[in-house]
mmCIF file of C-alpha atoms in Angstrom:
data_model
loop_
_atom_site.group_PDB
_atom_site.id
_atom_site.type_symbol
_atom_site.label_atom_id
_atom_site.label_comp_id
_atom_site.label_asym_id
_atom_site.label_seq_id
_atom_site.Cartn_x
_atom_site.Cartn_y
_atom_site.Cartn_z
ATOM 1 C CA MET A 626 -0.170 -0.073 0.152
ATOM 2 C CA THR A 627 2.817 2.710 0.665
ATOM 3 C CA ALA A 628 4.746 1.446 -2.071
ATOM 4 C CA THR A 629 1.912 1.677 -4.683
ATOM 5 C CA LEU A 630 0.338 5.515 -3.043
ATOM 6 C CA ALA A 631 4.258 6.565 -3.411
ATOM 7 C CA LEU A 632 3.974 5.348 -6.812
ATOM 8 C CA GLY A 633 0.721 6.461 -7.979
ATOM 9 C CA ASP A 634 0.807 9.692 -6.128
ATOM 10 C CA ASP A 635 4.364 10.788 -7.779
ATOM 11 C CA ALA A 636 2.467 10.466 -11.484
ATOM 12 C CA LEU A 637 -1.231 11.998 -10.135
ATOM 13 C CA VAL A 638 0.635 15.465 -8.586
ATOM 14 C CA LEU A 639 3.582 15.645 -11.775
ATOM 15 C CA SER A 640 0.407 14.959 -14.411
ATOM 16 C CA HIS A 641 -1.874 17.556 -12.723
ATOM 17 C CA ARG A 642 0.876 19.844 -12.203
ATOM 18 C CA LEU A 643 2.226 19.165 -16.527
ATOM 19 C CA GLY A 644 -1.737 19.754 -17.063
ATOM 20 C CA GLU A 645 -2.095 22.932 -15.783
ATOM 21 C CA TRP A 646 0.055 24.144 -18.792
ATOM 22 C CA ALA A 647 -2.272 23.769 -21.142
ATOM 23 C CA GLY A 648 -3.314 27.134 -22.619
ATOM 24 C CA HIS A 649 -0.233 28.795 -21.691
ATOM 25 C CA ALA A 650 2.602 26.253 -23.026
ATOM 26 C CA PRO A 651 5.321 29.120 -24.656
ATOM 27 C CA VAL A 652 4.270 27.024 -27.946
ATOM 28 C CA LEU A 653 1.675 24.803 -29.177
ATOM 29 C CA GLU A 654 4.070 22.292 -29.938
ATOM 30 C CA GLU A 655 4.740 22.067 -25.954
ATOM 31 C CA GLU A 656 1.175 22.551 -25.778
ATOM 32 C CA VAL A 657 0.333 19.461 -26.637
ATOM 33 C CA ALA A 658 3.782 17.985 -25.683
ATOM 34 C CA LEU A 659 3.461 18.300 -21.835
ATOM 35 C CA ALA A 660 -0.327 17.048 -22.171
ATOM 36 C CA ASN A 661 1.107 13.673 -23.581
ATOM 37 C CA ILE A 662 3.257 13.454 -20.749
ATOM 38 C CA ALA A 663 0.712 14.658 -18.389
ATOM 39 C CA LEU A 664 -1.790 11.859 -20.081
ATOM 40 C CA ASP A 665 0.775 8.990 -19.728
ATOM 41 C CA LEU A 666 1.446 9.665 -16.246
ATOM 42 C CA LEU A 667 -2.391 9.690 -15.552
ATOM 43 C CA GLY A 668 -2.396 6.314 -16.815
ATOM 44 C CA GLN A 669 -0.058 5.255 -14.694
ATOM 45 C CA ALA A 670 -1.513 6.925 -11.547
ATOM 46 C CA ARG A 671 -4.633 5.201 -12.474
ATOM 47 C CA LEU A 672 -3.717 1.797 -12.615
ATOM 48 C CA LEU A 673 -1.481 2.053 -9.466
ATOM 49 C CA LEU A 674 -4.555 3.571 -7.589
ATOM 50 C CA SER A 675 -6.806 0.972 -8.718
ATOM 51 C CA MET A 676 -4.288 -0.958 -7.317
ATOM 52 C CA ALA A 677 -4.523 1.032 -3.767
ATOM 53 C CA GLY A 678 -8.061 1.275 -3.742
ATOM 54 C CA ASP A 679 -10.809 3.417 -5.810
ATOM 55 C CA GLU A 680 -9.082 6.034 -7.928
ATOM 56 C CA ASP A 681 -11.366 8.807 -7.727
ATOM 57 C CA GLU A 682 -11.996 8.132 -3.436
ATOM 58 C CA LEU A 683 -8.093 8.286 -3.510
ATOM 59 C CA ALA A 684 -7.459 11.364 -6.308
ATOM 60 C CA TYR A 685 -10.500 13.129 -5.333
ATOM 61 C CA LEU A 686 -11.293 12.634 -1.390
ATOM 62 C CA ARG A 687 -7.668 12.336 0.554
ATOM 63 C CA GLU A 688 -6.662 14.881 2.398
ATOM 64 C CA GLU A 689 -2.911 16.724 2.218
ATOM 65 C CA ARG A 690 -1.637 14.605 4.279
ATOM 66 C CA ALA A 691 -2.303 11.280 2.801
ATOM 67 C CA PHE A 692 -1.040 12.013 -0.661
ATOM 68 C CA ARG A 693 3.271 10.470 -0.311
ATOM 69 C CA ASN A 694 4.647 12.028 -3.685
ATOM 70 C CA VAL A 695 8.085 13.092 -2.983
ATOM 71 C CA GLN A 696 7.690 17.097 -3.019
ATOM 72 C CA LEU A 697 9.793 17.824 -6.157
ATOM 73 C CA VAL A 698 6.258 16.660 -8.211
ATOM 74 C CA GLU A 699 4.657 18.800 -6.483
ATOM 75 C CA GLN A 700 6.724 22.159 -6.895
ATOM 76 C CA PRO A 701 5.078 24.906 -9.143
ATOM 77 C CA ASN A 702 5.710 25.131 -12.424
ATOM 78 C CA GLY A 703 7.372 28.490 -12.690
ATOM 79 C CA ASP A 704 8.859 29.527 -16.029
ATOM 80 C CA PHE A 705 9.051 26.705 -18.877
ATOM 81 C CA ALA A 706 12.831 25.878 -17.678
ATOM 82 C CA HIS A 707 11.874 25.354 -14.393
ATOM 83 C CA THR A 708 9.043 22.920 -15.641
ATOM 84 C CA ILE A 709 12.137 21.300 -17.985
ATOM 85 C CA THR A 710 14.118 20.961 -14.927
ATOM 86 C CA ARG A 711 11.312 19.321 -12.698
ATOM 87 C CA GLN A 712 10.856 16.832 -15.933
ATOM 88 C CA LEU A 713 14.764 16.591 -15.942
ATOM 89 C CA TYR A 714 15.058 15.571 -12.382
ATOM 90 C CA PHE A 715 11.706 13.278 -12.251
ATOM 91 C CA SER A 716 12.204 11.102 -15.393
ATOM 92 C CA ALA A 717 16.038 10.410 -15.196
ATOM 93 C CA TYR A 718 14.317 8.568 -11.961
ATOM 94 C CA GLN A 719 11.524 7.180 -13.104
ATOM 95 C CA ARG A 720 13.268 5.042 -15.822
ATOM 96 C CA PRO A 721 15.637 3.763 -14.281
ATOM 97 C CA LEU A 722 13.175 3.228 -10.984
ATOM 98 C CA TYR A 723 10.886 1.284 -13.364
ATOM 99 C CA GLU A 724 13.418 -0.560 -15.223
ATOM 100 C CA GLN A 725 14.516 -2.527 -11.812
ATOM 101 C CA LEU A 726 11.027 -3.110 -10.919
ATOM 102 C CA ALA A 727 10.161 -4.088 -14.465
ATOM 103 C CA SER A 728 12.934 -6.612 -13.893
ATOM 104 C CA GLY A 729 11.775 -7.937 -10.771
ATOM 105 C CA GLY A 730 9.005 -10.054 -9.538
ATOM 106 C CA SER A 731 6.914 -7.133 -7.538
ATOM 107 C CA ALA A 732 2.835 -6.594 -8.743
ATOM 108 C CA PHE A 733 4.652 -3.453 -10.337
ATOM 109 C CA ALA A 734 6.400 -5.484 -12.907
ATOM 110 C CA GLY A 735 3.545 -5.437 -15.716
ATOM 111 C CA LEU A 736 3.182 -2.027 -15.423
ATOM 112 C CA ALA A 737 6.711 -0.755 -15.041
ATOM 113 C CA ALA A 738 7.294 -2.585 -17.797
ATOM 114 C CA LYS A 739 4.871 -0.646 -19.678
ATOM 115 C CA ALA A 740 5.658 2.331 -18.553
ATOM 116 C CA VAL A 741 9.134 3.103 -18.977
ATOM 117 C CA LYS A 742 9.236 2.702 -22.811
ATOM 118 C CA GLU A 743 6.877 6.222 -22.158
ATOM 119 C CA VAL A 744 8.884 7.492 -19.529
ATOM 120 C CA ALA A 745 12.160 7.069 -22.368
ATOM 121 C CA TYR A 746 10.210 9.491 -24.320
ATOM 122 C CA HIS A 747 9.713 12.195 -21.302
ATOM 123 C CA GLN A 748 13.490 12.108 -20.399
ATOM 124 C CA ASP A 749 14.299 12.698 -23.987
ATOM 125 C CA HIS A 750 12.050 15.887 -24.669
ATOM 126 C CA ALA A 751 13.606 16.942 -21.092
ATOM 127 C CA GLU A 752 17.047 16.362 -22.014
ATOM 128 C CA HIS A 753 16.470 18.069 -25.154
ATOM 129 C CA TRP A 754 15.049 21.218 -24.191
ATOM 130 C CA THR A 755 17.503 21.227 -21.315
ATOM 131 C CA LEU A 756 20.576 20.928 -23.848
ATOM 132 C CA ARG A 757 18.634 23.544 -25.388
ATOM 133 C CA LEU A 758 17.831 25.879 -23.079
ATOM 134 C CA GLY A 759 20.901 25.647 -20.916
ATOM 135 C CA ASP A 760 23.467 25.964 -24.580
ATOM 136 C CA GLY A 761 20.843 28.760 -25.702
ATOM 137 C CA THR A 762 21.009 32.524 -25.045
ATOM 138 C CA ASP A 763 22.316 33.826 -22.103
ATOM 139 C CA GLU A 764 18.545 34.494 -20.886
ATOM 140 C CA SER A 765 17.673 30.894 -21.387
ATOM 141 C CA HIS A 766 20.824 29.691 -19.680
ATOM 142 C CA ASP A 767 20.220 32.048 -17.047
ATOM 143 C CA ARG A 768 16.339 30.610 -16.607
ATOM 144 C CA MET A 769 18.011 27.149 -17.042
ATOM 145 C CA GLN A 770 20.773 27.196 -14.575
ATOM 146 C CA ARG A 771 17.883 28.782 -11.872
ATOM 147 C CA GLY A 772 15.418 26.287 -12.362
ATOM 148 C CA VAL A 773 18.810 23.580 -11.472
ATOM 149 C CA ASP A 774 19.536 25.489 -8.592
ATOM 150 C CA ALA A 775 16.084 25.603 -7.460
ATOM 151 C CA LEU A 776 15.155 22.538 -7.471
ATOM 152 C CA TRP A 777 17.822 20.255 -6.384
ATOM 153 C CA ARG A 778 17.539 20.873 -2.946
ATOM 154 C CA PHE A 779 14.483 18.419 -3.447
ATOM 155 C CA THR A 780 16.474 15.467 -5.445
ATOM 156 C CA GLY A 781 17.813 13.953 -2.086
ATOM 157 C CA GLU A 782 13.982 12.832 -1.446
ATOM 158 C CA LEU A 783 14.211 10.424 -4.673
ATOM 159 C CA PHE A 784 16.555 8.073 -3.161
ATOM 160 C CA GLU A 785 14.642 7.378 0.055
ATOM 161 C CA PRO A 786 14.018 4.184 0.214
ATOM 162 C CA VAL A 787 9.969 3.136 0.188
ATOM 163 C CA GLU A 788 8.859 0.422 2.474
ATOM 164 C CA GLY A 789 7.268 -2.271 -0.302
ATOM 165 C CA LEU A 790 9.572 -1.487 -3.632
ATOM 166 C CA GLU A 791 12.594 -4.356 -4.100
ATOM 167 C CA ILE A 792 15.023 -1.457 -5.414
ATOM 168 C CA ASP A 793 18.804 -1.423 -5.561
ATOM 169 C CA TRP A 794 18.396 2.400 -3.877
ATOM 170 C CA ARG A 795 22.365 3.311 -4.146
ATOM 171 C CA SER A 796 22.491 1.685 -8.091
ATOM 172 C CA LEU A 797 19.193 3.935 -8.875
ATOM 173 C CA ARG A 798 21.074 6.991 -7.296
ATOM 174 C CA SER A 799 24.164 6.577 -9.261
ATOM 175 C CA ASP A 800 22.199 6.094 -12.460
ATOM 176 C CA TRP A 801 20.369 9.089 -11.942
ATOM 177 C CA LEU A 802 23.341 11.311 -11.211
ATOM 178 C CA GLU A 803 24.913 10.176 -13.947
ATOM 179 C CA SER A 804 22.405 10.896 -16.408
ATOM 180 C CA VAL A 805 21.403 14.351 -15.077
ATOM 181 C CA SER A 806 25.833 15.427 -14.589
ATOM 182 C CA ALA A 807 26.210 14.497 -18.128
ATOM 183 C CA VAL A 808 23.144 16.657 -19.657
ATOM 184 C CA LEU A 809 23.929 19.641 -17.596
ATOM 185 C CA ASP A 810 28.065 19.358 -18.485
ATOM 186 C CA ARG A 811 26.589 19.001 -22.162
ATOM 187 C CA ALA A 812 24.055 22.018 -21.683
ATOM 188 C CA THR A 813 26.723 23.511 -20.573
ATOM 189 C CA LEU A 814 25.596 24.566 -16.922
ATOM 190 C CA THR A 815 26.916 23.516 -13.161
ATOM 191 C CA LEU A 816 25.678 20.820 -11.553
ATOM 192 C CA PRO A 817 25.231 22.651 -8.012
ATOM 193 C CA ALA A 818 26.946 22.099 -5.273
ATOM 194 C CA GLY A 819 24.736 22.118 -2.050
ATOM 195 C CA PRO A 820 22.726 19.656 -0.459
ATOM 196 C CA GLN A 821 20.172 17.648 -2.431
ATOM 197 C CA SER A 822 17.902 18.036 0.819
ATOM 198 C CA GLY A 823 17.398 19.942 3.661
ATOM 199 C CA ALA A 824 16.852 18.597 7.025
ATOM 200 C CA TRP A 825 12.799 19.545 6.581
ATOM 201 C CA THR A 826 12.803 18.012 3.592
ATOM 202 C CA ALA A 827 14.276 14.508 3.732
ATOM 203 C CA GLY A 828 11.807 12.450 2.636
ATOM 204 C CA ALA A 829 9.358 14.921 3.901
ATOM 205 C CA GLY A 830 6.492 14.181 1.167
ATOM 206 C CA ARG A 831 6.938 9.751 1.791
ATOM 207 C CA GLN A 832 5.630 10.809 5.134
ATOM 208 C CA GLY A 833 2.797 12.714 3.707
ATOM 209 C CA ILE A 834 4.128 16.365 4.633
ATOM 210 C CA HIS A 835 4.293 18.691 1.796
ATOM 211 C CA THR A 836 5.208 22.025 0.834
ATOM 212 C CA GLU A 837 3.115 24.981 1.150
ATOM 213 C CA PRO A 838 2.096 24.998 -2.919
ATOM 214 C CA PHE A 839 0.562 21.634 -2.345
ATOM 215 C CA GLY A 840 -1.804 22.161 -0.626
ATOM 216 C CA ARG A 841 -3.599 25.224 -3.190
ATOM 217 C CA MET A 842 -2.116 22.768 -6.265
ATOM 218 C CA ILE A 843 -4.865 19.833 -4.545
ATOM 219 C CA ALA A 844 -7.719 22.687 -3.082
ATOM 220 C CA GLU A 845 -7.845 22.979 -7.456
ATOM 221 C CA MET A 846 -7.815 19.424 -8.213
ATOM 222 C CA GLN A 847 -10.033 18.402 -5.948
ATOM 223 C CA HIS A 848 -12.226 21.451 -5.989
ATOM 224 C CA LEU A 849 -14.731 19.644 -9.142
ATOM 225 C CA HIS A 850 -15.341 16.366 -7.650
ATOM 226 C CA ARG A 851 -16.072 17.675 -3.856
ATOM 227 C CA SER A 852 -18.777 20.134 -5.243
ATOM 228 C CA HIS A 853 -20.276 17.819 -7.416
ATOM 229 C CA PRO A 854 -20.219 14.222 -5.564
ATOM 230 C CA GLY A 855 -20.210 11.263 -7.847
ATOM 231 C CA ALA A 856 -20.287 13.609 -10.829
ATOM 232 C CA SER A 857 -19.416 12.083 -14.437
ATOM 233 C CA TRP A 858 -18.460 13.429 -17.931
ATOM 234 C CA MET B 683 -1.602 -21.391 -24.369
ATOM 235 C CA VAL B 684 -4.581 -22.756 -24.881
ATOM 236 C CA THR B 685 -5.654 -23.022 -28.803
ATOM 237 C CA GLU B 686 -9.250 -21.515 -29.795
ATOM 238 C CA THR B 687 -12.136 -23.223 -30.287
ATOM 239 C CA LEU B 688 -13.601 -22.233 -33.487
ATOM 240 C CA LEU B 689 -16.471 -20.278 -31.525
ATOM 241 C CA GLU B 690 -13.586 -18.536 -30.500
ATOM 242 C CA GLU B 691 -11.681 -17.678 -32.938
ATOM 243 C CA GLU B 692 -15.247 -16.631 -34.688
ATOM 244 C CA LEU B 693 -15.520 -14.503 -32.321
ATOM 245 C CA HIS B 694 -11.969 -13.184 -32.012
ATOM 246 C CA ARG B 695 -12.148 -12.223 -36.027
ATOM 247 C CA LEU B 696 -15.536 -10.401 -34.830
ATOM 248 C CA ALA B 697 -13.873 -8.523 -32.459
ATOM 249 C CA GLY B 698 -10.824 -7.921 -34.236
ATOM 250 C CA SER B 699 -12.607 -5.895 -37.417
ATOM 251 C CA VAL B 700 -13.823 -3.423 -35.026
ATOM 252 C CA PRO B 701 -11.492 0.150 -36.162
ATOM 253 C CA ASP B 702 -9.342 1.772 -33.578
ATOM 254 C CA PRO B 703 -11.367 5.001 -32.278
ATOM 255 C CA GLU B 704 -8.719 7.555 -33.047
ATOM 256 C CA LEU B 705 -7.127 5.437 -36.224
ATOM 257 C CA PRO B 706 -10.565 4.238 -37.846
ATOM 258 C CA VAL B 707 -8.880 3.593 -41.061
ATOM 259 C CA LEU B 708 -6.844 0.336 -38.556
ATOM 260 C CA THR B 709 -8.611 -2.314 -37.463
ATOM 261 C CA LEU B 710 -8.465 -3.219 -33.568
ATOM 262 C CA ASP B 711 -6.587 -6.841 -35.119
ATOM 263 C CA GLU B 712 -4.242 -5.166 -37.478
ATOM 264 C CA LEU B 713 -2.772 -2.186 -34.191
ATOM 265 C CA GLY B 714 -2.458 -5.760 -32.338
ATOM 266 C CA VAL B 715 -4.298 -4.668 -28.793
ATOM 267 C CA LEU B 716 -6.691 -7.654 -29.124
ATOM 268 C CA ARG B 717 -5.002 -10.220 -26.747
ATOM 269 C CA GLY B 718 -7.650 -13.376 -26.929
ATOM 270 C CA VAL B 719 -11.099 -14.087 -26.594
ATOM 271 C CA ASP B 720 -12.431 -17.015 -24.099
ATOM 272 C CA VAL B 721 -15.593 -18.579 -24.015
ATOM 273 C CA LEU B 722 -16.374 -19.427 -20.456
ATOM 274 C CA ALA B 723 -19.924 -20.532 -20.416
ATOM 275 C CA PRO B 724 -22.485 -20.522 -23.797
ATOM 276 C CA GLY B 725 -23.388 -16.745 -23.885
ATOM 277 C CA LYS B 726 -20.322 -15.852 -21.768
ATOM 278 C CA VAL B 727 -17.225 -14.333 -23.365
ATOM 279 C CA THR B 728 -14.068 -12.227 -21.938
ATOM 280 C CA VAL B 729 -12.063 -10.416 -23.827
ATOM 281 C CA ARG B 730 -8.215 -9.859 -23.289
ATOM 282 C CA LEU B 731 -7.447 -6.289 -25.126
ATOM 283 C CA THR B 732 -3.921 -4.312 -24.378
ATOM 284 C CA PRO B 733 -3.738 -0.510 -24.472
ATOM 285 C CA THR B 734 -1.026 0.750 -26.768
ATOM 286 C CA TYR B 735 0.413 3.480 -24.243
ATOM 287 C CA THR B 736 -0.867 3.502 -20.225
ATOM 288 C CA GLY B 737 -3.206 6.513 -20.243
ATOM 289 C CA CYS B 738 -4.559 5.671 -23.603
ATOM 290 C CA PRO B 739 -8.314 7.076 -23.588
ATOM 291 C CA ALA B 740 -9.091 5.424 -26.739
ATOM 292 C CA ILE B 741 -9.279 1.759 -24.876
ATOM 293 C CA GLU B 742 -13.082 2.196 -23.250
ATOM 294 C CA ALA B 743 -13.943 3.372 -26.654
ATOM 295 C CA MET B 744 -12.731 0.164 -27.797
ATOM 296 C CA SER B 745 -14.133 -1.792 -25.586
ATOM 297 C CA ALA B 746 -17.641 -0.741 -25.503
ATOM 298 C CA ASP B 747 -17.413 -1.027 -29.310
ATOM 299 C CA ILE B 748 -16.592 -5.174 -28.864
ATOM 300 C CA GLU B 749 -18.486 -4.968 -26.336
ATOM 301 C CA ARG B 750 -21.860 -3.875 -28.955
ATOM 302 C CA VAL B 751 -20.178 -6.090 -31.664
ATOM 303 C CA LEU B 752 -20.364 -9.406 -29.939
ATOM 304 C CA HIS B 753 -23.777 -8.412 -28.210
ATOM 305 C CA ASP B 754 -25.041 -8.135 -31.594
ATOM 306 C CA HIS B 755 -23.389 -11.796 -32.531
ATOM 307 C CA GLY B 756 -25.916 -12.751 -29.681
ATOM 308 C CA ILE B 757 -23.362 -13.147 -26.450
ATOM 309 C CA PRO B 758 -25.492 -12.000 -23.830
ATOM 310 C CA GLU B 759 -22.066 -11.539 -21.715
ATOM 311 C CA VAL B 760 -19.117 -9.688 -22.230
ATOM 312 C CA SER B 761 -16.562 -8.301 -20.714
ATOM 313 C CA VAL B 762 -13.535 -6.558 -21.818
ATOM 314 C CA VAL B 763 -10.335 -6.807 -19.089
ATOM 315 C CA LYS B 764 -6.889 -4.848 -20.120
ATOM 316 C CA VAL B 765 -4.145 -6.541 -19.578
ATOM 317 C CA LEU B 766 -0.476 -5.065 -19.439
ATOM 318 C CA SER B 767 1.690 -7.979 -20.364
ATOM 319 C CA PRO B 768 3.685 -8.743 -21.784
ATOM 320 C CA ALA B 769 3.857 -4.575 -23.204
ATOM 321 C CA TRP B 770 2.530 -3.613 -26.674
ATOM 322 C CA SER B 771 4.780 -2.385 -28.711
ATOM 323 C CA THR B 772 4.567 -0.714 -32.254
ATOM 324 C CA ASP B 773 6.655 -4.009 -33.392
ATOM 325 C CA ASP B 774 2.598 -5.537 -32.939
ATOM 326 C CA ILE B 775 0.866 -3.255 -36.094
ATOM 327 C CA SER B 776 0.719 -5.677 -38.778
ATOM 328 C CA ALA B 777 2.469 -5.174 -41.964
ATOM 329 C CA GLU B 778 -1.233 -4.650 -43.295
ATOM 330 C CA GLY B 779 -1.365 -1.937 -40.841
ATOM 331 C CA ARG B 780 1.693 -0.362 -41.704
ATOM 332 C CA ARG B 781 0.471 0.116 -45.366
ATOM 333 C CA LYS B 782 -2.858 1.579 -44.672
ATOM 334 C CA LEU B 783 -1.395 4.442 -41.977
ATOM 335 C CA ALA B 784 0.882 5.291 -44.952
ATOM 336 C CA GLU B 785 -1.631 5.780 -46.861
ATOM 337 C CA PHE B 786 -4.184 7.633 -44.473
ATOM 338 C CA GLY B 787 -1.382 9.879 -44.012
ATOM 339 C CA ILE B 788 0.622 8.775 -41.131
ATOM 340 C CA ALA B 789 4.226 7.533 -41.341
ATOM 341 C CA PRO B 790 4.202 3.975 -39.931
ATOM 342 C CA PRO B 791 6.446 3.080 -37.233
ATOM 343 C CA ARG B 792 9.703 1.313 -38.276
ATOM 344 C CA PRO B 793 10.627 -2.504 -36.950
ATOM 345 C CA HIS B 794 12.786 -2.205 -33.504
ATOM 346 C CA ASP B 795 16.855 -2.882 -34.023
ATOM 347 C CA VAL B 796 17.336 -5.768 -32.360
ATOM 348 C CA THR B 797 20.299 -4.138 -30.735
ATOM 349 C CA ALA B 798 19.235 -1.122 -29.093
ATOM 350 C CA PRO B 799 19.011 -0.789 -25.422
ATOM 351 C CA ALA B 800 15.723 -2.182 -24.807
ATOM 352 C CA GLY B 801 13.132 0.779 -23.158
ATOM 353 C CA GLY B 802 14.877 3.361 -24.725
ATOM 354 C CA PRO B 803 13.878 5.530 -27.798
ATOM 355 C CA VAL B 804 14.687 3.971 -30.863
ATOM 356 C CA PRO B 805 17.621 5.224 -32.527
ATOM 357 C CA LEU B 806 17.118 6.949 -36.020
ATOM 358 C CA THR B 807 18.935 4.936 -38.089
ATOM 359 C CA LEU B 808 16.361 4.491 -40.535
ATOM 360 C CA SER B 809 15.175 7.780 -42.041
ATOM 361 C CA VAL B 810 11.213 8.189 -41.694
ATOM 362 C CA ARG B 811 9.360 8.623 -44.621
ATOM 363 C CA CYS B 812 6.907 11.217 -46.029
ATOM 364 C CA PRO B 813 3.748 9.576 -46.743
ATOM 365 C CA HIS B 814 2.654 12.695 -48.848
ATOM 366 C CA CYS B 815 5.413 12.625 -51.195
ATOM 367 C CA GLY B 816 8.060 9.659 -50.156
ATOM 368 C CA SER B 817 10.832 11.607 -49.726
ATOM 369 C CA THR B 818 13.341 10.114 -47.267
ATOM 370 C CA ASP B 819 14.433 13.900 -46.068
ATOM 371 C CA THR B 820 12.307 15.151 -43.021
ATOM 372 C CA GLU B 821 12.647 16.437 -39.665
ATOM 373 C CA LEU B 822 11.399 16.040 -36.454
ATOM 374 C CA LEU B 823 9.137 18.924 -35.015
ATOM 375 C CA SER B 824 7.794 17.365 -31.925
ATOM 376 C CA ARG B 825 8.165 14.175 -29.941
ATOM 377 C CA PHE B 826 4.589 14.568 -28.700
ATOM 378 C CA SER B 827 2.091 15.412 -31.250
ATOM 379 C CA SER B 828 -2.283 14.867 -31.388
ATOM 380 C CA THR B 829 -1.591 11.918 -30.169
ATOM 381 C CA ALA B 830 0.440 10.463 -27.106
ATOM 382 C CA CYS B 831 1.436 8.029 -29.554
ATOM 383 C CA LYS B 832 2.600 9.937 -32.305
ATOM 384 C CA ALA B 833 5.353 12.592 -33.153
ATOM 385 C CA LEU B 834 4.941 15.360 -35.359
ATOM 386 C CA ARG B 835 7.326 15.970 -38.302
ATOM 387 C CA ARG B 836 8.156 17.744 -41.292
ATOM 388 C CA CYS B 837 9.154 16.804 -44.979
ATOM 389 C CA VAL B 838 11.615 18.879 -45.862
ATOM 390 C CA THR B 839 11.539 18.152 -49.945
ATOM 391 C CA CYS B 840 7.207 19.232 -50.031
ATOM 392 C CA ARG B 841 7.073 21.039 -46.782
ATOM 393 C CA GLU B 842 4.287 19.290 -45.591
ATOM 394 C CA PRO B 843 4.044 18.365 -42.058
ATOM 395 C CA PHE B 844 2.988 14.951 -40.679
ATOM 396 C CA ASP B 845 2.000 12.656 -38.056
ATOM 397 C CA HIS B 846 4.859 9.971 -37.794
ATOM 398 C CA PHE B 847 3.097 6.986 -35.170
ATOM 399 C CA LYS B 848 6.736 6.535 -33.106
ATOM 400 C CA GLU B 849 8.301 3.673 -31.809
ATOM 401 C CA LEU B 850 7.385 2.050 -28.578
#
């Protein structure tokens, strides 16, 4: 249950954040790309939350403290570079995580084997934009570096072991660091030197402790369902 | 795998002939998403269907269409179950399906390179051919297009944009 909610909430919350770009993306192609990535994540979330119980009740009727997503995915979109950084950090984590789950014998193996192929495209998308913005104009470089620096302190939590997931966390962390460092380097960006988590952040999202913007995000996400219980399309 | 009975074969053919709700030129059989039909008891059938993408909303329309077709064929109890494993791949699209996609203006997915690392985007070894003029000189505009399963490309020769069913 802990593991199912951790994986499912990561996907659900990031999906919702990406959905917030609809109508606001800098170009039409990105509008469509971010919505498609959001849809992939929503598909994962639906399967995972259905494994844990009723998907709608879990998504729309839980209080903030009951969500088990990492704090990284709940961070507001910021500018486009900020969103791309969040995508880079998260997809570089989710891909090797799902690769490990796909080769294991747990209940997540089937879903992970399927989703990892989709996540490979999410990572590819984030890496290309990181290169383009980092090695672009002075302005895009500065904004990308600001995003990379600002979200760095939320990355430590990704490697806090989750009960019920048979993962080699040490190798997950080294895979992540290797791919992220390589992309940042090619993008002429600097890998942040600061800590990957503060005392107040380590593992906190997985324990139900979230950052301030998350409350407002789920208020919006849950508003319709709570105002009109049982409503359907 | 248990061999299908004659009735199961017939129902498989019927369910397989249902057109894809988003790409109506393809049947579900050509798309490779129909995994099997099991007759559990007289008038009671289970259809196994696999999604293309995890979040693909078309699967609900596919299920409803399959149920309708089998009901019309005199099967009162039809349940469509979603199976995830083994994961669907664009290699499951039949040769006829690829031909129809190209004819419809969508560049079909390229076959997977067996030497490529599993799970990653396919290295661009073969060029994607423009479905309008046949030129192989095409460029990627966006990795994501009108649906999750397609990428948006443009032909450098005839300048037309087109969808490419990307490899999965």
